[in-house]
Short mmCIF file of C-alpha atoms and ligand atoms in Angstrom, two decimals:
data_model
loop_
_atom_site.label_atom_id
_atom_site.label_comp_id
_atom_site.label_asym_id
_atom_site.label_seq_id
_atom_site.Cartn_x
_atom_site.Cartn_y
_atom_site.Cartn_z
CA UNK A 1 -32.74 142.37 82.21
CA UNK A 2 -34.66 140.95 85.33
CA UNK A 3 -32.59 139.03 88.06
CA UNK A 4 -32.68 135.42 88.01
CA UNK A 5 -31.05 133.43 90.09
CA UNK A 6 -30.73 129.54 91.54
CA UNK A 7 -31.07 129.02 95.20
CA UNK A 8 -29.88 125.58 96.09
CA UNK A 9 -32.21 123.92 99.28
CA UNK A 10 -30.49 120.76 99.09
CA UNK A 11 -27.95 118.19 96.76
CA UNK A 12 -28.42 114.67 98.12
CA UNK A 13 -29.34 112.09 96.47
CA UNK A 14 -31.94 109.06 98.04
CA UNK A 15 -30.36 109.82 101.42
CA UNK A 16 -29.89 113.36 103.22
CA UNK A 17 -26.61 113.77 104.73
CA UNK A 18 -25.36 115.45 107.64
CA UNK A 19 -24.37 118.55 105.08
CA UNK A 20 -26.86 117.99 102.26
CA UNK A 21 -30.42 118.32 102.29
CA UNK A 22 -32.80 115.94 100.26
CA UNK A 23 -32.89 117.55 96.54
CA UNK A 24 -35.11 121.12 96.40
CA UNK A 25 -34.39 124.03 94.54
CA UNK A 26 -35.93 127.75 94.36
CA UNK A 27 -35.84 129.83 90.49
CA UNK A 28 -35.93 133.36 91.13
CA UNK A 29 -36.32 135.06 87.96
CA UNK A 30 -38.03 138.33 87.74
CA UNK A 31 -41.27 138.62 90.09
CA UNK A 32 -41.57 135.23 89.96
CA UNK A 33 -40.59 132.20 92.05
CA UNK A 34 -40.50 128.27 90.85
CA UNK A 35 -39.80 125.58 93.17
CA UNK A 36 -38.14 122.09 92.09
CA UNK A 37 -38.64 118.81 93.23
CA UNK A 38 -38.82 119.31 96.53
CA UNK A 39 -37.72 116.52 98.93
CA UNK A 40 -37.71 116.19 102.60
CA UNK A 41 -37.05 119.02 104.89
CA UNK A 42 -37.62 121.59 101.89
CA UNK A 43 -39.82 124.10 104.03
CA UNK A 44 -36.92 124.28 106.75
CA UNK A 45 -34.48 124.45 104.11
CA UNK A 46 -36.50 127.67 102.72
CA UNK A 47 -36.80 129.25 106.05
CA UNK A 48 -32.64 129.17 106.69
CA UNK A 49 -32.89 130.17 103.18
CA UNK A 50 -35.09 133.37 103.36
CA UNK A 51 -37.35 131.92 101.10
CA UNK A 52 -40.95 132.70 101.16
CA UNK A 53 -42.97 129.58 100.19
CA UNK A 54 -45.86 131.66 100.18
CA UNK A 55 -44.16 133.52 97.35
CA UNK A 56 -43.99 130.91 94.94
CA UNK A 57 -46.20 130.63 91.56
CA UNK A 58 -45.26 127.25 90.81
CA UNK A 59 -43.57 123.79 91.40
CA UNK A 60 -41.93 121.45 88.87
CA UNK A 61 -41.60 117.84 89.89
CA UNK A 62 -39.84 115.60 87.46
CA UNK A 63 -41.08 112.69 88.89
CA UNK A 64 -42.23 110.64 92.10
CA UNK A 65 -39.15 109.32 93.70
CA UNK A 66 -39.49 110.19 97.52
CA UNK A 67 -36.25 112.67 97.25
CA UNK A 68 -37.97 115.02 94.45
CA UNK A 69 -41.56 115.05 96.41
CA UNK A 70 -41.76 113.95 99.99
CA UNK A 71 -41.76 117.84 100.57
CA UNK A 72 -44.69 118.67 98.70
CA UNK A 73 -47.12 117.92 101.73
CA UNK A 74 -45.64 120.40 103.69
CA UNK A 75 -45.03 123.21 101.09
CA UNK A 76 -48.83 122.83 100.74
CA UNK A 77 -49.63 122.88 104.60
CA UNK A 78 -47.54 125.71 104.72
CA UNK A 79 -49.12 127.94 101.94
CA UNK A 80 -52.13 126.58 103.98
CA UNK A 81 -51.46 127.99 107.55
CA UNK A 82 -49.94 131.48 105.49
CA UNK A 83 -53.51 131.54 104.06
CA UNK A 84 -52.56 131.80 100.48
CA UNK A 85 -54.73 133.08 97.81
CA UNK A 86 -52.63 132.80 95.09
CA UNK A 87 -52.80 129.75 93.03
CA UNK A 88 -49.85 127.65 92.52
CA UNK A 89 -49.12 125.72 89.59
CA UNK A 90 -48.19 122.16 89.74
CA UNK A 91 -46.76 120.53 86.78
CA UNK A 92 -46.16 116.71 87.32
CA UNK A 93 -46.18 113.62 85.26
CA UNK A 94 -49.45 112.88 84.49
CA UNK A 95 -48.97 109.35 84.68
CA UNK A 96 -47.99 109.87 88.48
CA UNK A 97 -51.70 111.19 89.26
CA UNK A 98 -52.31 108.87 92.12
CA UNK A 99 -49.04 110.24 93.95
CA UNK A 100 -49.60 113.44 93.61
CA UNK A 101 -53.28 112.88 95.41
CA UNK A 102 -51.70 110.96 98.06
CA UNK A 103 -49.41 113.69 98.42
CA UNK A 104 -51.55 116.54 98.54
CA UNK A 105 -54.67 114.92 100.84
CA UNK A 106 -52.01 112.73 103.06
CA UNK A 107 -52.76 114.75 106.12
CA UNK A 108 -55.08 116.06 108.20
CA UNK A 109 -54.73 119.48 107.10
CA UNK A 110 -57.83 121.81 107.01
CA UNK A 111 -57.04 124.82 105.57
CA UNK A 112 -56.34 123.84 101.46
CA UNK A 113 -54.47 126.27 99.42
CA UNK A 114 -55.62 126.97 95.86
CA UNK A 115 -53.59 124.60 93.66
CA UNK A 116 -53.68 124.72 89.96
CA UNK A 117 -52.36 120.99 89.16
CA UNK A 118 -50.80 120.72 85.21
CA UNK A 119 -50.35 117.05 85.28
CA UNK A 120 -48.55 116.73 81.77
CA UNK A 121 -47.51 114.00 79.70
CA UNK A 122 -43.60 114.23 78.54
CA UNK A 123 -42.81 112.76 74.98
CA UNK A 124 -39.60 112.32 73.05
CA UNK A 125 -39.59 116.19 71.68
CA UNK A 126 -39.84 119.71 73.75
CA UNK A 127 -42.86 120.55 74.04
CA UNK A 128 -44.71 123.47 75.78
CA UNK A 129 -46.25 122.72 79.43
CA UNK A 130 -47.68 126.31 80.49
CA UNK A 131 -46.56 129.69 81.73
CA UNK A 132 -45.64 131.07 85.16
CA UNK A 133 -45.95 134.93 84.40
CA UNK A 134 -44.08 135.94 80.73
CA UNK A 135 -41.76 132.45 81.48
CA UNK A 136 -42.00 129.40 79.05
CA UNK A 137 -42.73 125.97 80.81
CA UNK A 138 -41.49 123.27 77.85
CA UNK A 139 -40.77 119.42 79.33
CA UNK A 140 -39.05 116.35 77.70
CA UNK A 141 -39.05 112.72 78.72
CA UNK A 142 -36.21 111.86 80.62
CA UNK A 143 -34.82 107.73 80.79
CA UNK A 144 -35.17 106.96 84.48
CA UNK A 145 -36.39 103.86 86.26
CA UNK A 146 -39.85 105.53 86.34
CA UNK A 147 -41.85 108.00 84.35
CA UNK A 148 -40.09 111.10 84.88
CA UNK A 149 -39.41 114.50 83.12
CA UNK A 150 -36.92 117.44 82.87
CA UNK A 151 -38.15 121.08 82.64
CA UNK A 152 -36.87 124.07 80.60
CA UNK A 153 -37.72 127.54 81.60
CA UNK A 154 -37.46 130.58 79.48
CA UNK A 155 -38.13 134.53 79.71
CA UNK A 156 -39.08 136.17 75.91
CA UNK A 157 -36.31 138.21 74.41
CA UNK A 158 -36.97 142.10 73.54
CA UNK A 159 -36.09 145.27 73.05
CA UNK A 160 -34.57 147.74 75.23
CA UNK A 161 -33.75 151.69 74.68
CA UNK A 162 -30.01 152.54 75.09
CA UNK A 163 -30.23 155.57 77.57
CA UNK A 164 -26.66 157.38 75.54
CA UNK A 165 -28.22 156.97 72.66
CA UNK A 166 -31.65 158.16 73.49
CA UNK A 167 -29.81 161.57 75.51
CA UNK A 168 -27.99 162.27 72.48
CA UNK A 169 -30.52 162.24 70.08
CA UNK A 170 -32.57 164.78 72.12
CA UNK A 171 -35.24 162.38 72.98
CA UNK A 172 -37.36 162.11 76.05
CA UNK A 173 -40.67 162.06 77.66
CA UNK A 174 -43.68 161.26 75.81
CA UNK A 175 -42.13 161.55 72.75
CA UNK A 176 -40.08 157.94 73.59
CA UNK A 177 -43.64 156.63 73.25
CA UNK A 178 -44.68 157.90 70.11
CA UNK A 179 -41.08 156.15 68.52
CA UNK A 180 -42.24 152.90 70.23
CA UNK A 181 -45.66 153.36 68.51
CA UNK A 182 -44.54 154.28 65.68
CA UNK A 183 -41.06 153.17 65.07
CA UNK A 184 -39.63 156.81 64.06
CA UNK A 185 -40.03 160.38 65.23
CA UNK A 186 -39.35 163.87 64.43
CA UNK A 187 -36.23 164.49 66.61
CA UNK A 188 -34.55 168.10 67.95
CA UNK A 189 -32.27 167.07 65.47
CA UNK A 190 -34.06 165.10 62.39
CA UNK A 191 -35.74 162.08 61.69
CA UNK A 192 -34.70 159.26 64.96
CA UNK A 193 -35.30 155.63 63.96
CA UNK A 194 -36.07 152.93 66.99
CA UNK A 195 -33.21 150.97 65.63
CA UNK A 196 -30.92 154.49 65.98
CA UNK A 197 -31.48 154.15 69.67
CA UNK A 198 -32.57 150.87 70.85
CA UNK A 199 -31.52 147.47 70.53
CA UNK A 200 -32.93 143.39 70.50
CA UNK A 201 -31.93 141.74 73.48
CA UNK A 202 -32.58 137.73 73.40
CA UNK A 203 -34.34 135.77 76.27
CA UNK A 204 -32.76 133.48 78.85
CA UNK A 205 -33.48 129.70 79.42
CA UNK A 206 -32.56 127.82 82.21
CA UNK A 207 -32.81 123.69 82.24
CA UNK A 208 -33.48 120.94 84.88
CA UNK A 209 -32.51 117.50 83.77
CA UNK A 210 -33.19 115.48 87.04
CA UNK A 211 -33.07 111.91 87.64
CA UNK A 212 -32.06 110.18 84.12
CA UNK A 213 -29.04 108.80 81.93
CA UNK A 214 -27.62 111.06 79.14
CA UNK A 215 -31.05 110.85 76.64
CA UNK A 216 -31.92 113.25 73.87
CA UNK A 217 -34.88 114.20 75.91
CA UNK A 218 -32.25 115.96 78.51
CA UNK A 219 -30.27 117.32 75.21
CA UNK A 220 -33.07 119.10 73.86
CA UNK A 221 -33.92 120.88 77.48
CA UNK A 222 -30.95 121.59 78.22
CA UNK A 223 -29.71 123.20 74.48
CA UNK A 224 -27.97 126.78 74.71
CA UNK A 225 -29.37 127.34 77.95
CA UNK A 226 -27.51 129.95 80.22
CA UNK A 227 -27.92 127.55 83.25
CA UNK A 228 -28.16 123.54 83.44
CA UNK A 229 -28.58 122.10 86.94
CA UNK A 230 -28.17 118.45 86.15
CA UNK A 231 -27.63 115.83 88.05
CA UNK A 232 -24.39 113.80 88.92
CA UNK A 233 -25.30 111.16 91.25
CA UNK A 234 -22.02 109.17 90.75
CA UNK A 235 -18.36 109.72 89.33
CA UNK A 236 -17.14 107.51 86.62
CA UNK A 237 -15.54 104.84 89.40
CA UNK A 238 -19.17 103.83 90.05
CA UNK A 239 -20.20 103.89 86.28
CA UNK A 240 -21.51 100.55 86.53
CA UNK A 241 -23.83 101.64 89.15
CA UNK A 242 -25.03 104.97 87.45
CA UNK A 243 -26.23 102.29 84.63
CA UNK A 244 -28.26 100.34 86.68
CA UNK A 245 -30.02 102.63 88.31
CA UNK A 246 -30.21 104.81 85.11
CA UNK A 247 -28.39 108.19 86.67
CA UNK A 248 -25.47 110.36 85.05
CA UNK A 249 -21.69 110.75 86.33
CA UNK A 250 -20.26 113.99 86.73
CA UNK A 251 -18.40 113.46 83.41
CA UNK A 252 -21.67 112.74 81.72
CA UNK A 253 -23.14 116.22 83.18
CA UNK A 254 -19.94 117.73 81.44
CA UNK A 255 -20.48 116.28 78.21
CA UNK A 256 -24.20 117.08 77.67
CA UNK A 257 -23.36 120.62 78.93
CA UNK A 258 -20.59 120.95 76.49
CA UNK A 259 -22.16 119.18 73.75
CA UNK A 260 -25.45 121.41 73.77
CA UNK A 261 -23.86 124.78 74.71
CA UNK A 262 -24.92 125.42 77.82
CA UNK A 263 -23.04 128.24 79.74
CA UNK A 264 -23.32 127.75 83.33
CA UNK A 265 -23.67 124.04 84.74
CA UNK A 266 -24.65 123.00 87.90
CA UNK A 267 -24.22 119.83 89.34
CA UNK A 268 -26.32 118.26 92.23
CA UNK A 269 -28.62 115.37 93.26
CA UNK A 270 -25.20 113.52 94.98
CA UNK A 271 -24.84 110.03 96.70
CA UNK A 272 -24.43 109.99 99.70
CA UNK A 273 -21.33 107.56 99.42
CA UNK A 274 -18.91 111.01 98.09
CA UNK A 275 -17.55 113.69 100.49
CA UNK A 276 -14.58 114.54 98.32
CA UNK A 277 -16.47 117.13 95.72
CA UNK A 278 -13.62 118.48 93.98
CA UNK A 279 -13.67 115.13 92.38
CA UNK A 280 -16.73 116.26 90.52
CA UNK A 281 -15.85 119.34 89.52
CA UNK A 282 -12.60 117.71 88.25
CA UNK A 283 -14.28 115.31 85.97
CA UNK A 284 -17.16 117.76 84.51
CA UNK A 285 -14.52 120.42 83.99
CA UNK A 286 -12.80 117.60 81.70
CA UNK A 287 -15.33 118.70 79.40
CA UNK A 288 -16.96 121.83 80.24
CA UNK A 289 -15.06 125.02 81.62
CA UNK A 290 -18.25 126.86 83.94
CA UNK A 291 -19.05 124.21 86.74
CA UNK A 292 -20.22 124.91 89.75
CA UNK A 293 -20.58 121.76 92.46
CA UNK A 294 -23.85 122.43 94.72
CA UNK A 295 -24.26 122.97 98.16
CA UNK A 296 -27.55 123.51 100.30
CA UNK A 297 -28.34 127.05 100.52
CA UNK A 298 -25.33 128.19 97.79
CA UNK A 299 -27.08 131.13 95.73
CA UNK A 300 -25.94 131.02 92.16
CA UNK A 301 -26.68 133.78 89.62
CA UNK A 302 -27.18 133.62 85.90
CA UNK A 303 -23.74 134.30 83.69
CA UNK A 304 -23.89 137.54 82.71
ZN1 ZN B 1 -33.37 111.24 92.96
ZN1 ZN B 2 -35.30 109.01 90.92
#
């Protein structure tokens, strides 16, 4: 199975800290590379990182709050001066359009790198966005203040040889080809079925539900995925505020990841009023028993 893992470029909320980045987060999964709303500072944060932003295939923004895009322009400038002639993919509200112009013609920038924009409109179900290589782009409309959407990410599920099984039945070489083609073979030793020495492996998913209240639109993403990042902008003692500005507490992170089965969860996308973190992990873990509190540059690898 192909690595795949999270690398965390920053957990703050509307204002950076002097420990937390604005929000931006790198997917490494396979040969590809997927950037998330990326905030201020994000190409700095990818350099301490050792991330290559000319490496990346695509960006996901869920919507056009400052702290999820200001760092756009420069990702762009930067594939720019690297002379990029890979596309990227941008997938973006479509109702945000005029942002994301502003955002990628705001300076005076000459060289343009080739950008494949996939302005998409969210609705109430998962539905399917695009591809970045053999990975599944599906969105779902979050409940924020402003139009804004959460992505879900998943690799296709297949079928791998088991190498003991393959040795012992005498098989190897071209003839491992022929029982893919055909689905059984003449064997040293008899008749070898594909299901004798292989097996089904299913495909992962990984969810970003980022800035929103507990919806269905984030329950749907974020179903039986191996790893929710999600945000937890407040704890319960500021519920009232998490209403009104239409965010999540770390116990509502907990819940949706218990209630849809996700393995992993991730929680990010902080005020900047907290410094005491364990308080987060205390109140997720209330509810869900694989939580991992963010910090900028943490690396974090899919459960096994
Ligand atoms: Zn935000
Ligand atoms: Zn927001």
């Amino acid at each position: 199975m192909s690595v795949a893992e999270l690398v965390v470029l920053g957990t703050a909320s509307q204002a950076p800290t002097r420990h937390r980045n604005h929000n931006g987060y790198a997917l490494r999964w396979g040969d590809q590379l997927i950037f998330f709303d990326p905030g201020e500072g994000f190409q700095r944060q990818c350099t301490i990182a050792g991330i290559a932003i000319a490496r990346a295939n695509a960006v996901c923004l869920t919507h056009f709050h400052g702290d999820h895009c200001l760092g756009l322009p420069g990702l762009i400038a930067r594939r720019g001066m690297d002379r990029c002639s890979d596309p990227l993919q941008v997938f973006y509200p479509a109702d945000g359009e005029q942002y994301y112009e502003r955002l990628r013609t705001c300076t005076a920038g000459l060289m343009q790198p080739l950008l494949e924009p996939r302005p998409v409109i969210a609705g109430a179900s998962l539905q399917a966005a695009g591809s970045v290589g053999d990975l599944l782009v599906e969105v779902a409309a979050l409940e924020h203040r402003i139009s804004t959407q959460g992505y879900r990410i998943s690799s296709p599920g297949g079928r791998r040889f088991i190498p003991e099984r393959l040795k012992a039945a005498g098989l190897a070489g071209p003839i491992v080809g022929q029982l893919v083609k055909h689905g059984s073979v003449d064997g040293p030793d008899g008749v070898v079925e594909l299901d004798q020495v292989s097996e089904e492996f299913p495909g992962r998913s990984f969810a970003f539900v980022m800035d929103t209240r507990t919806c269905r639109g984030a329950e749907l993403l974020a179903q039986g995925v191996d790893m929710l990042v999600c945000e937890s902008t407040f704890l319960e003692s500021e519920r009232s505020l998490a209403d009104s500005y239409a965010h999540m507490t770390a116990a509502d992170a907990g819940r949706l990841a218990a209630a849809v089965g996700a393995k992993k969860l991730v929680l990010t996308h902080f005020s900047a009023r907290y410094s005491n973190m364990a308080a987060f992990a205390a109140e997720a873990g209330e509810f869900h028993g694989d939580v991992v509190v963010a910090e900028d540059f943490d690396r974090i690898p899919f459960p096994a």
